GROMACS .gro file of C-alpha atoms in nm:
model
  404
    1UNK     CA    1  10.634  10.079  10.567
    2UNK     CA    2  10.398   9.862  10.780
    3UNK     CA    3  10.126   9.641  10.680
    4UNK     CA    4   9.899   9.675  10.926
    5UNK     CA    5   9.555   9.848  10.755
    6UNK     CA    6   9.383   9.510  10.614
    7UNK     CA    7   9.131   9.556  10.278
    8UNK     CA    8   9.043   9.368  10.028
    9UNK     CA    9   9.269   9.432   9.687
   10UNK     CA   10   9.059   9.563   9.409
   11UNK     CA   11   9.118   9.463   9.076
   12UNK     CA   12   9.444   9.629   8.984
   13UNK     CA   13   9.629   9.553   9.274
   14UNK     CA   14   9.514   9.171   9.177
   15UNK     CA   15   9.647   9.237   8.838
   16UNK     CA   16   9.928   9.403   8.969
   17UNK     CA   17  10.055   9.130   9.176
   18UNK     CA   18  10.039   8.899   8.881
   19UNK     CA   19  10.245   9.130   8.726
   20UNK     CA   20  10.525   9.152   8.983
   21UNK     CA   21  10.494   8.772   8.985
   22UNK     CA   22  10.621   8.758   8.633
   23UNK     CA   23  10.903   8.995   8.676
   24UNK     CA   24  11.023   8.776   8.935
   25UNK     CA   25  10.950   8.427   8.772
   26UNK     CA   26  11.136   8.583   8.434
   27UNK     CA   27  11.421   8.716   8.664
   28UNK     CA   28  11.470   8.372   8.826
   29UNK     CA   29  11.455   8.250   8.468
   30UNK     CA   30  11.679   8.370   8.288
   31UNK     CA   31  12.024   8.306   8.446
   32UNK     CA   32  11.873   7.958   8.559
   33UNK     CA   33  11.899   7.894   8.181
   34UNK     CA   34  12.293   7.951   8.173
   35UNK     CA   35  12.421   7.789   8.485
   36UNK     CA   36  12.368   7.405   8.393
   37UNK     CA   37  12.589   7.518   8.048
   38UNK     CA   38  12.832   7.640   8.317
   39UNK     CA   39  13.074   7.303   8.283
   40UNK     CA   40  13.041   7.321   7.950
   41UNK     CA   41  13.151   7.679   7.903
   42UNK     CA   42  13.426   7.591   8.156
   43UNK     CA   43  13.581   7.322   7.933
   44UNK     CA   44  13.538   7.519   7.616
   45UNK     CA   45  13.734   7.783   7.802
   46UNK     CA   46  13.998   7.528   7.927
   47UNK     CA   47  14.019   7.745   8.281
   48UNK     CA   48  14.093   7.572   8.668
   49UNK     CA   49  13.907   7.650   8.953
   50UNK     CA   50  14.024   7.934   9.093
   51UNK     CA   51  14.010   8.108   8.720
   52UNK     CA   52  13.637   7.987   8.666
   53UNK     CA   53  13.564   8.139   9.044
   54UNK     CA   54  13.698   8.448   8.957
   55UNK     CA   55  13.518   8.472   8.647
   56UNK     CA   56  13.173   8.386   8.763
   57UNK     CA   57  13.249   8.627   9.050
   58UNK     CA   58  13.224   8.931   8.759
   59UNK     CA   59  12.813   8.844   8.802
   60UNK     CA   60  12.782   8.986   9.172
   61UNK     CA   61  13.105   9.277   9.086
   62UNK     CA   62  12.836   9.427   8.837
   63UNK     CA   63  12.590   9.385   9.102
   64UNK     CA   64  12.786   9.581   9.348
   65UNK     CA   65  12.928   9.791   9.131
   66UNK     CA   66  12.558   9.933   9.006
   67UNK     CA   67  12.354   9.880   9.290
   68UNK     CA   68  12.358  10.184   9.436
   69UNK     CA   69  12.213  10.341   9.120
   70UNK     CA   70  11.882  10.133   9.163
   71UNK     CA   71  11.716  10.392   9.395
   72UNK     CA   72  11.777  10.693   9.188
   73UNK     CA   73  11.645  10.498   8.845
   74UNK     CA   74  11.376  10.383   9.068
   75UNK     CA   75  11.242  10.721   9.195
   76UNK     CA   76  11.337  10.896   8.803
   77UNK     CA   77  11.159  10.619   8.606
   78UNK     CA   78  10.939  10.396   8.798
   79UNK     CA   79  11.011  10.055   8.983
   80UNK     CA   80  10.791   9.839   8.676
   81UNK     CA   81  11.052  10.053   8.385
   82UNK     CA   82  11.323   9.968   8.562
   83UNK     CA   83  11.226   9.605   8.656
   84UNK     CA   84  11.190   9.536   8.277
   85UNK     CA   85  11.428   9.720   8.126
   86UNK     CA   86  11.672   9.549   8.328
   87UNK     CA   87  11.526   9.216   8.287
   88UNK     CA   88  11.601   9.277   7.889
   89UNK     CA   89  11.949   9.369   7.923
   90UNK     CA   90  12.007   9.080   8.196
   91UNK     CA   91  11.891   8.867   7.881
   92UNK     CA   92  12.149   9.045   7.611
   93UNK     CA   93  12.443   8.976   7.929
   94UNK     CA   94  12.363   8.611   7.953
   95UNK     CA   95  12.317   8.552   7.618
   96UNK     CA   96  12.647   8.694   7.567
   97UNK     CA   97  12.836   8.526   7.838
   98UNK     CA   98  12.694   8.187   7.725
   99UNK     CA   99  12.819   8.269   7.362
  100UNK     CA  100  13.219   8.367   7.484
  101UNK     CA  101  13.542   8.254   7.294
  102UNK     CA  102  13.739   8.397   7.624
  103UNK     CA  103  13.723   8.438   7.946
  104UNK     CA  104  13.773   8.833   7.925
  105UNK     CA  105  13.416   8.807   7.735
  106UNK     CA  106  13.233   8.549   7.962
  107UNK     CA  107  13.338   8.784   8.258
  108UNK     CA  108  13.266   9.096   8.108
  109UNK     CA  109  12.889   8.927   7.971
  110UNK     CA  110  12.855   8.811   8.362
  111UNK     CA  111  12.954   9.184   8.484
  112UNK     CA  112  12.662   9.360   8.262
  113UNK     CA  113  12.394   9.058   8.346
  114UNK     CA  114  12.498   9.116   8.715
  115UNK     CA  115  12.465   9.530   8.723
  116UNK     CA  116  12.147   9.478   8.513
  117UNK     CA  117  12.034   9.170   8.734
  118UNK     CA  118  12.090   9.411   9.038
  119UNK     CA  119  11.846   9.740   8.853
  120UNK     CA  120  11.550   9.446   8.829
  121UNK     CA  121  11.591   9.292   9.201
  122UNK     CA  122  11.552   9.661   9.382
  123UNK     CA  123  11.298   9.759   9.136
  124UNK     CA  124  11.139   9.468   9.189
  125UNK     CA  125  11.114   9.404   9.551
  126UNK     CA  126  11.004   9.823   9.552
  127UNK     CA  127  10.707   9.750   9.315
  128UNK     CA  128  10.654   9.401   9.533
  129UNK     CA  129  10.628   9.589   9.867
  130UNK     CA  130  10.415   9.862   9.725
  131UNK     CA  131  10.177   9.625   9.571
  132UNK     CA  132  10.235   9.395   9.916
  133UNK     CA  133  10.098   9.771  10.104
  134UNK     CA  134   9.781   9.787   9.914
  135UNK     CA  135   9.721   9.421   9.997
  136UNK     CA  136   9.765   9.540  10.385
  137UNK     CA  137   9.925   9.226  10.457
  138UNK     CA  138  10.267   9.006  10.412
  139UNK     CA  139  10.290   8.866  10.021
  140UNK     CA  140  10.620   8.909   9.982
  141UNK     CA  141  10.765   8.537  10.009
  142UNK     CA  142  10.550   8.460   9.771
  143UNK     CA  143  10.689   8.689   9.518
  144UNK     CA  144  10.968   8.475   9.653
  145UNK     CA  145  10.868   8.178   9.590
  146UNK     CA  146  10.750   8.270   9.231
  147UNK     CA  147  11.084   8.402   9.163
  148UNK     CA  148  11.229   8.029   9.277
  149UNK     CA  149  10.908   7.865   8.972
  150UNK     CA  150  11.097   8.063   8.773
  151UNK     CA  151  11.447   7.902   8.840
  152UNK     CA  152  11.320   7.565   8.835
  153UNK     CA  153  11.175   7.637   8.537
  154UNK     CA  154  11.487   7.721   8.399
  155UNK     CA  155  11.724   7.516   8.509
  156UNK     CA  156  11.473   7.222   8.389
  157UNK     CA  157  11.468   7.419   8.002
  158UNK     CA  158  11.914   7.390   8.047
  159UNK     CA  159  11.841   7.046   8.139
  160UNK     CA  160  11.641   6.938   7.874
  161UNK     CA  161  11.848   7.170   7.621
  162UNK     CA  162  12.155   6.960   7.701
  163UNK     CA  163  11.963   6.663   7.701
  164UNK     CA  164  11.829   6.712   7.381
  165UNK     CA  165  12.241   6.833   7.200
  166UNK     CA  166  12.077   7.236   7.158
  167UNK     CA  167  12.357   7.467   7.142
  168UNK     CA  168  12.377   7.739   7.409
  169UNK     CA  169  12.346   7.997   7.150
  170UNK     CA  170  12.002   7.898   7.009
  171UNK     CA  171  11.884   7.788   7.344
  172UNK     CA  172  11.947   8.113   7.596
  173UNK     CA  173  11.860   8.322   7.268
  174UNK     CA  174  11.507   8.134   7.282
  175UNK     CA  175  11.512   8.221   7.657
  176UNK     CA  176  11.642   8.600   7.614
  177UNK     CA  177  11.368   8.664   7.366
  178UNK     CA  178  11.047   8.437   7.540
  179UNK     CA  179  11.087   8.572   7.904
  180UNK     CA  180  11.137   8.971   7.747
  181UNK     CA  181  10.824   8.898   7.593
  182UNK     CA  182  10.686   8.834   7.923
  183UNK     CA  183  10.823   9.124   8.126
  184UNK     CA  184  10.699   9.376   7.885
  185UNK     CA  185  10.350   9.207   7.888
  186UNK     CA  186  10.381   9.230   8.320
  187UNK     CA  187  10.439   9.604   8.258
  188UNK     CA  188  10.126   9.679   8.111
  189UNK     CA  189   9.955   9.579   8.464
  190UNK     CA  190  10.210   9.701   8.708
  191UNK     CA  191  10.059   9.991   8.929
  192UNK     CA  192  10.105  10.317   8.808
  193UNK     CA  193  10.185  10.676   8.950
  194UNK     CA  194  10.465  10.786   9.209
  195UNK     CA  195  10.649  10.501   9.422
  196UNK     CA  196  10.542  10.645   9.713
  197UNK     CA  197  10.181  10.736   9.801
  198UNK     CA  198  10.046  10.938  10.024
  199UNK     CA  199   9.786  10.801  10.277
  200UNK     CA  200   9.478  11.001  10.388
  201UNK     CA  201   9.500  11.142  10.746
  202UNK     CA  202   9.245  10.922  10.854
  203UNK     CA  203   9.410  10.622  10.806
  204UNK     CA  204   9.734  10.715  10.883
  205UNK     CA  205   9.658  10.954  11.230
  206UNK     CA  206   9.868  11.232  11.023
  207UNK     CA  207   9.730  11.508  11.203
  208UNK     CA  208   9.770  11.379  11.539
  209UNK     CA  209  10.121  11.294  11.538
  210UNK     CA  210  10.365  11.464  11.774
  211UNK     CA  211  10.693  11.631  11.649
  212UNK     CA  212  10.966  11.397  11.540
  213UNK     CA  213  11.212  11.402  11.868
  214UNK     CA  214  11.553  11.498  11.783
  215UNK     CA  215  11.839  11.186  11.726
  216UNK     CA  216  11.917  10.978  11.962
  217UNK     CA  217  12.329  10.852  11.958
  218UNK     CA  218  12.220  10.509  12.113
  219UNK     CA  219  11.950  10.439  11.878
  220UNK     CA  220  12.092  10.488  11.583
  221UNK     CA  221  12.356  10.279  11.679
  222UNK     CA  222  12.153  10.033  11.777
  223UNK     CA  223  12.012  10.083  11.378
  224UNK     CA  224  12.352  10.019  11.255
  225UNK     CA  225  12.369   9.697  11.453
  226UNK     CA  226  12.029   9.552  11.359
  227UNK     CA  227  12.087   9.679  10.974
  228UNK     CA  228  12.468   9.492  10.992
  229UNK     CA  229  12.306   9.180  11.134
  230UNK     CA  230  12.052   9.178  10.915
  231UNK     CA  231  12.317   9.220  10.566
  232UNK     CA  232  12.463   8.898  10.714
  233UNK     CA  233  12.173   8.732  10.739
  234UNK     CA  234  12.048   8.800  10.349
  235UNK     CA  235  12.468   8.753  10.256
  236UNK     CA  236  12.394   8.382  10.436
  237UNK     CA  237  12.132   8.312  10.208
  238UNK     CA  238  12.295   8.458   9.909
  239UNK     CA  239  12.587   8.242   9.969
  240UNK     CA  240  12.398   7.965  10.020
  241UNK     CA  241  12.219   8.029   9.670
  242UNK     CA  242  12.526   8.095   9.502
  243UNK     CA  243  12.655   7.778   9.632
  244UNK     CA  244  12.402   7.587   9.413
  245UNK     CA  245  12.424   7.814   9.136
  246UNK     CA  246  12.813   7.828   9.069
  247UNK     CA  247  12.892   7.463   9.214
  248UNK     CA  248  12.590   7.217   9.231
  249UNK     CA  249  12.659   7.149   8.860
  250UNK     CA  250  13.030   7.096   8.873
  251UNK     CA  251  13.031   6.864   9.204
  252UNK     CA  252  12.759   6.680   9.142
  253UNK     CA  253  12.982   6.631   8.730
  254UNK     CA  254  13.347   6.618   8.813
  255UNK     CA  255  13.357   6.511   9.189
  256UNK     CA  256  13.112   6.278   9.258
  257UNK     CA  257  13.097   6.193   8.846
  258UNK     CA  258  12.707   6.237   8.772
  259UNK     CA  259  12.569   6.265   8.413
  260UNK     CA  260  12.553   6.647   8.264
  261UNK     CA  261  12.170   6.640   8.314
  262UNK     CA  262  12.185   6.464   8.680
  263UNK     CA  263  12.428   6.690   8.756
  264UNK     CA  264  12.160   6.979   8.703
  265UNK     CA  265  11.947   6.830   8.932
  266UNK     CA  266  12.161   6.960   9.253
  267UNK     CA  267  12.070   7.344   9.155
  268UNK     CA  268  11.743   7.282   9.055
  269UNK     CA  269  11.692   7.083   9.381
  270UNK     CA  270  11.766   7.318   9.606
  271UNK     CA  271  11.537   7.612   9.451
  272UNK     CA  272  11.288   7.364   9.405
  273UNK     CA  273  11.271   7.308   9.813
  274UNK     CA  274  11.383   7.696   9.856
  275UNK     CA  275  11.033   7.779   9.647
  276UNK     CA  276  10.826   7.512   9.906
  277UNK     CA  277  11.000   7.705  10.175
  278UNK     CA  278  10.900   8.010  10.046
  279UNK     CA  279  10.536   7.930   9.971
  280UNK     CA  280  10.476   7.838  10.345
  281UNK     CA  281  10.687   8.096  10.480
  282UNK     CA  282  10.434   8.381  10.513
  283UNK     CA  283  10.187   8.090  10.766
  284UNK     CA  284  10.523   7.967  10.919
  285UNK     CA  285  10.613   8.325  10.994
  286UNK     CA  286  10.267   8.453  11.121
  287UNK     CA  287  10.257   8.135  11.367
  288UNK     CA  288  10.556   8.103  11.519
  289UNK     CA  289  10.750   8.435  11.418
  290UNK     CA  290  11.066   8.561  11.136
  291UNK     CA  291  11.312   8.488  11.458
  292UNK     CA  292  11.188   8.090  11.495
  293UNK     CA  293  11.140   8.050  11.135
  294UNK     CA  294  11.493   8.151  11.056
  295UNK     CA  295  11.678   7.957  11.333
  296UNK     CA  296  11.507   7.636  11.220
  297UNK     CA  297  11.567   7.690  10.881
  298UNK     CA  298  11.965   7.771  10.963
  299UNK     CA  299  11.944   7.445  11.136
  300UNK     CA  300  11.781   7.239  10.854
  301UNK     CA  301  12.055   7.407  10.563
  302UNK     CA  302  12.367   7.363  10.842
  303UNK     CA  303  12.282   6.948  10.926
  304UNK     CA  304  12.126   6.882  10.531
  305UNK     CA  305  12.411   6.962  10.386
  306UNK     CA  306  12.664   6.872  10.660
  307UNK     CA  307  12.575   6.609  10.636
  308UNK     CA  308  12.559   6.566  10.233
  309UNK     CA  309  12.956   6.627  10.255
  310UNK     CA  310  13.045   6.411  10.484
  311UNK     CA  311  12.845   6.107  10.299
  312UNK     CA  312  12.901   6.230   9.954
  313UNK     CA  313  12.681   6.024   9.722
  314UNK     CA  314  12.519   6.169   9.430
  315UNK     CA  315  12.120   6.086   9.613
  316UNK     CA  316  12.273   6.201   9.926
  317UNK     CA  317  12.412   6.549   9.795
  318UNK     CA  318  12.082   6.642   9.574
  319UNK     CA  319  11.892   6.597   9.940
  320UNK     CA  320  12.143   6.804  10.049
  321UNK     CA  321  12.193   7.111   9.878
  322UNK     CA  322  11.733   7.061   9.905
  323UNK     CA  323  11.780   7.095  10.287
  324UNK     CA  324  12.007   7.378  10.213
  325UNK     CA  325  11.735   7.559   9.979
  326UNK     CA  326  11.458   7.490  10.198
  327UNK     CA  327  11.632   7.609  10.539
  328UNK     CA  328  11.733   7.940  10.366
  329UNK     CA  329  11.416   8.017  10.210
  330UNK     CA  330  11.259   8.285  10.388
  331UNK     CA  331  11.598   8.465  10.467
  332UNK     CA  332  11.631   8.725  10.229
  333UNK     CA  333  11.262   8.814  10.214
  334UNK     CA  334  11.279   8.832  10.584
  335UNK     CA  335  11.602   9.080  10.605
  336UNK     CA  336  11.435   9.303  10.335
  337UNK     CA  337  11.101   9.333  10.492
  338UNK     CA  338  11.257   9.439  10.844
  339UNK     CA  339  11.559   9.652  10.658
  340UNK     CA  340  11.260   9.826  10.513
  341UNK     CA  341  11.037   9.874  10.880
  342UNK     CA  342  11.382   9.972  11.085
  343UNK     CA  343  11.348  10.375  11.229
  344UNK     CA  344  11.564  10.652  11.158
  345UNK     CA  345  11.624  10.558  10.805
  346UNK     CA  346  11.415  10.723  10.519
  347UNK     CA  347  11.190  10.510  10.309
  348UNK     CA  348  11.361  10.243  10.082
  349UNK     CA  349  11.685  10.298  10.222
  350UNK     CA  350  11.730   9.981  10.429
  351UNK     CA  351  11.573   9.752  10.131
  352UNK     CA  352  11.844   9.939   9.895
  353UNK     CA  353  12.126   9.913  10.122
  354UNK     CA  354  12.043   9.536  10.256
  355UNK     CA  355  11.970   9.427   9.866
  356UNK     CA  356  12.348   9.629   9.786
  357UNK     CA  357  12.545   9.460  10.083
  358UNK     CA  358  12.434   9.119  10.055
  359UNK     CA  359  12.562   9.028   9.695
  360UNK     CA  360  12.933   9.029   9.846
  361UNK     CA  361  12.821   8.683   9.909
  362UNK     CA  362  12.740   8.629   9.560
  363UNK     CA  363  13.099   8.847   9.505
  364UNK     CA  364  13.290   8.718   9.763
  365UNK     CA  365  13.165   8.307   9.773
  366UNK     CA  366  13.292   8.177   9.382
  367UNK     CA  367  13.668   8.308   9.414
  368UNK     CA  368  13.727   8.156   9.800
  369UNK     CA  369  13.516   7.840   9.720
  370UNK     CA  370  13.744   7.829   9.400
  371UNK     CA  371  14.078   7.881   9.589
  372UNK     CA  372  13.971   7.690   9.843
  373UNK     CA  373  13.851   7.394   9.605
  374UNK     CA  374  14.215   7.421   9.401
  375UNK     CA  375  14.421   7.408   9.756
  376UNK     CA  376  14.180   7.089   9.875
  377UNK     CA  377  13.868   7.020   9.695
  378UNK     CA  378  13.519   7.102   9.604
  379UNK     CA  379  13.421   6.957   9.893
  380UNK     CA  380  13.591   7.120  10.125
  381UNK     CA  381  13.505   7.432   9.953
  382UNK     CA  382  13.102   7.396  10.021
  383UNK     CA  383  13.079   7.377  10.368
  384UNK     CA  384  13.055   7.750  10.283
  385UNK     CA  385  12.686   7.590  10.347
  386UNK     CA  386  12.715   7.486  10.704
  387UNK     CA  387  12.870   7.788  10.798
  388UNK     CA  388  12.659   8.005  10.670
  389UNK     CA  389  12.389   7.825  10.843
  390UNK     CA  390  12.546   7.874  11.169
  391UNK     CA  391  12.589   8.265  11.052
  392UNK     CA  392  12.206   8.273  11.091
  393UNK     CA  393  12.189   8.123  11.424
  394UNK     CA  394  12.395   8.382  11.577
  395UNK     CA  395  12.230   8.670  11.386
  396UNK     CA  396  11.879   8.566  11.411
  397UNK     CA  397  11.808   8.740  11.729
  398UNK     CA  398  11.788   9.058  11.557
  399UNK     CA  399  11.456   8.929  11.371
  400UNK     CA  400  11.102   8.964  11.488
  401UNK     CA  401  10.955   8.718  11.716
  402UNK     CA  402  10.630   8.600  11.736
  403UNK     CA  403  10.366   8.804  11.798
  404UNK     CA  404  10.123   8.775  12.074
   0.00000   0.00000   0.00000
């Protein structure tokens, strides 16, 4: 699914990357809305650690668990339907985990937000992409980027809801209900017809193409190896993401004793320099290449926050889990696009696969961080970070250069 045929976007493809744009800001939203409550629900629920990582680790198990399913709802409904109908009962999971007298219910609430969470990010990225082809050139971070507005934005409406004594109830119920309003407004403008279009012979050089040649052994292996590399780059940035999502908060709070809303600040600092990433990703890429762009930014997140734990100050770690956001930016963007171009594999099935694989960071990261943190600390715990970081470096060579 190149992008190689450059023409100028008529008037529904404008509209319908506005549209896409909301479904990611609202998706960013939402959950951004319940992880600053996080300590609060974890007190409430009088649980350790390790019982809090487990719990919180329900979110990427419903992921997993429903993933797979994305592709078939895609092609039987649409990739806008199932973008929005997801976002709605994402909203109804969150709203229930932030309202739970148990820890049965707040992982349960967190296993339905997380399988609903996972319909909205294939469907999504699938509408994205298609939109991104009738553009006829890279958009995609941007989408990115937007989705990142949209956890700022959240995380800053937590902030100011704790601030300010709101309950959680009233306050994610105020979030469910405004951000549904604005999926099912995006809808209306999404592009309509089949996912995947046909494209006349002239453009494509249909009729001149050759026979497919039969399978080759060696390159499908070599396939397997590029799609592996490229699951552990997206799992890098996912557990670099969850990192900030599940334990910004609770560091910045019970380790290194900030305020409940400067403690928020740590999340909403990293997606904060993970959207600036994201918004000069697509110029960084073009100029010097995914390959470059991802070392350096593996680079930035491993030494930013390295560093951050080895100084811990409150300043110090809020610059540091920003270095982490920023350096990881264009990572996930940048394994879907190329999961989605590799050969041999029919169309959507990298995206699908790479999107699937990569939350067993967000599955895997909260329980060993948790363990980890009871056995040590929370300290020790996040330089998850750093490593991850250095994941990248070795993997990056998989990832396009740049072109000449």
């Amino acid at each position: 699914m190149t992008v190689d045929v450059l023409r100028r976007p008529v008037l529904a493809d404008r509209r319908a990357r506005v549209a896409v744009a909301v479904l990611f800001f609202t998706n960013g939203a939402l959950f951004a809305n319940l992880l600053p409550r996080y300590p609060q629900i974890k007190a409430d629920l009088g649980i350790g650690n390790a019982a809090y990582g487990l719990a919180v680790a329900a979110f990427p198990a419903g992921a997993i668990t429903a993933g797979l399913a994305a592709g078939v709802l895609v092609r039987r409904f649409g990739s806008a339907r199932v973008a929005v109908g997801g976002t709605l009962l994402t909203g109804v999971g969150i709203l229930a985990a932030g309202l739970a007298d148990s820890v049965a219910v707040f992982a349960g609430a967190l296993f339905l937000a997380g399988a609903m969470d996972a319909f909205t990010d294939v469907a999504q990225n699938a509408h994205g992409l298609r939109v991104q082809r009738r553009y006829g050139r890279s958009i995609i971070n941007s989408f990115h980027a937007i989705w990142s507005v949209g956890a700022v934005t959240g995380g800053s409406m937590a902030a100011a809801a704790i601030a300010l004594g709101v309950a959680r109830g009233p306050h994610l119920l105020f979030s469910a209900v405004v951000f549904a309003v604005a999926a099912c407004v995006a809808l209306r403008y999404c592009l309509p017809g089949p996912e995947t279009e046909a494209e006349p012979a002239e453009e494509t050089g249909a009729e001149d193409r050759a026979p497919l040649p039969a399978r080759d052994p060696v390159a499908g292996l070599r396939t397997g190896w590029v799609l592996a590399a490229l699951v552990l780059i997206a799992t890098a940035g996912t557990l670099v993401e969850d990192a900030g999502m599940s334990w910004a908060t609770l560091y910045l709070a019970d380790s290194l004793h900030a305020t409940a809303a400067l403690a928020a600040s740590g999340y909403v600092a990293l997606v904060g320099a993970q959207f600036v990433g994201r918004i000069v990703g697509d110029r960084l890429v073009d100029r010097f290449g995914q390959r470059a762009v991802a070392r350096s930014g593996a680079l930035i997140a491993a030494v930013g926050m390295g560093l951050a734990l080895a100084v811990p100050t409150v300043p110090g770690t809020v610059l540091g889990f920003a270095a982490a956001g920023f350096g990881v930016a264009t990572l996930v963007p940048a394994a879907m696009h190329e999961a989605d171009e590799l050969p041999g594999l029919k169309p959507g099935s990298g995206l699908t696969l790479v999107s699937w694989l990569m939350r067993l960071g967000f599955l895997l990261s909260p329980p060993v961080v948790g363990l980890v943190a009871d056995a040590t600390s929370l300290r020790v715990g996040l330089l998850v970070v750093p490593l991850a970081g250095l994941l990248v470096l070795l993997c990056a060579g998989v990832l396009q250069p740049r072109r000449r």
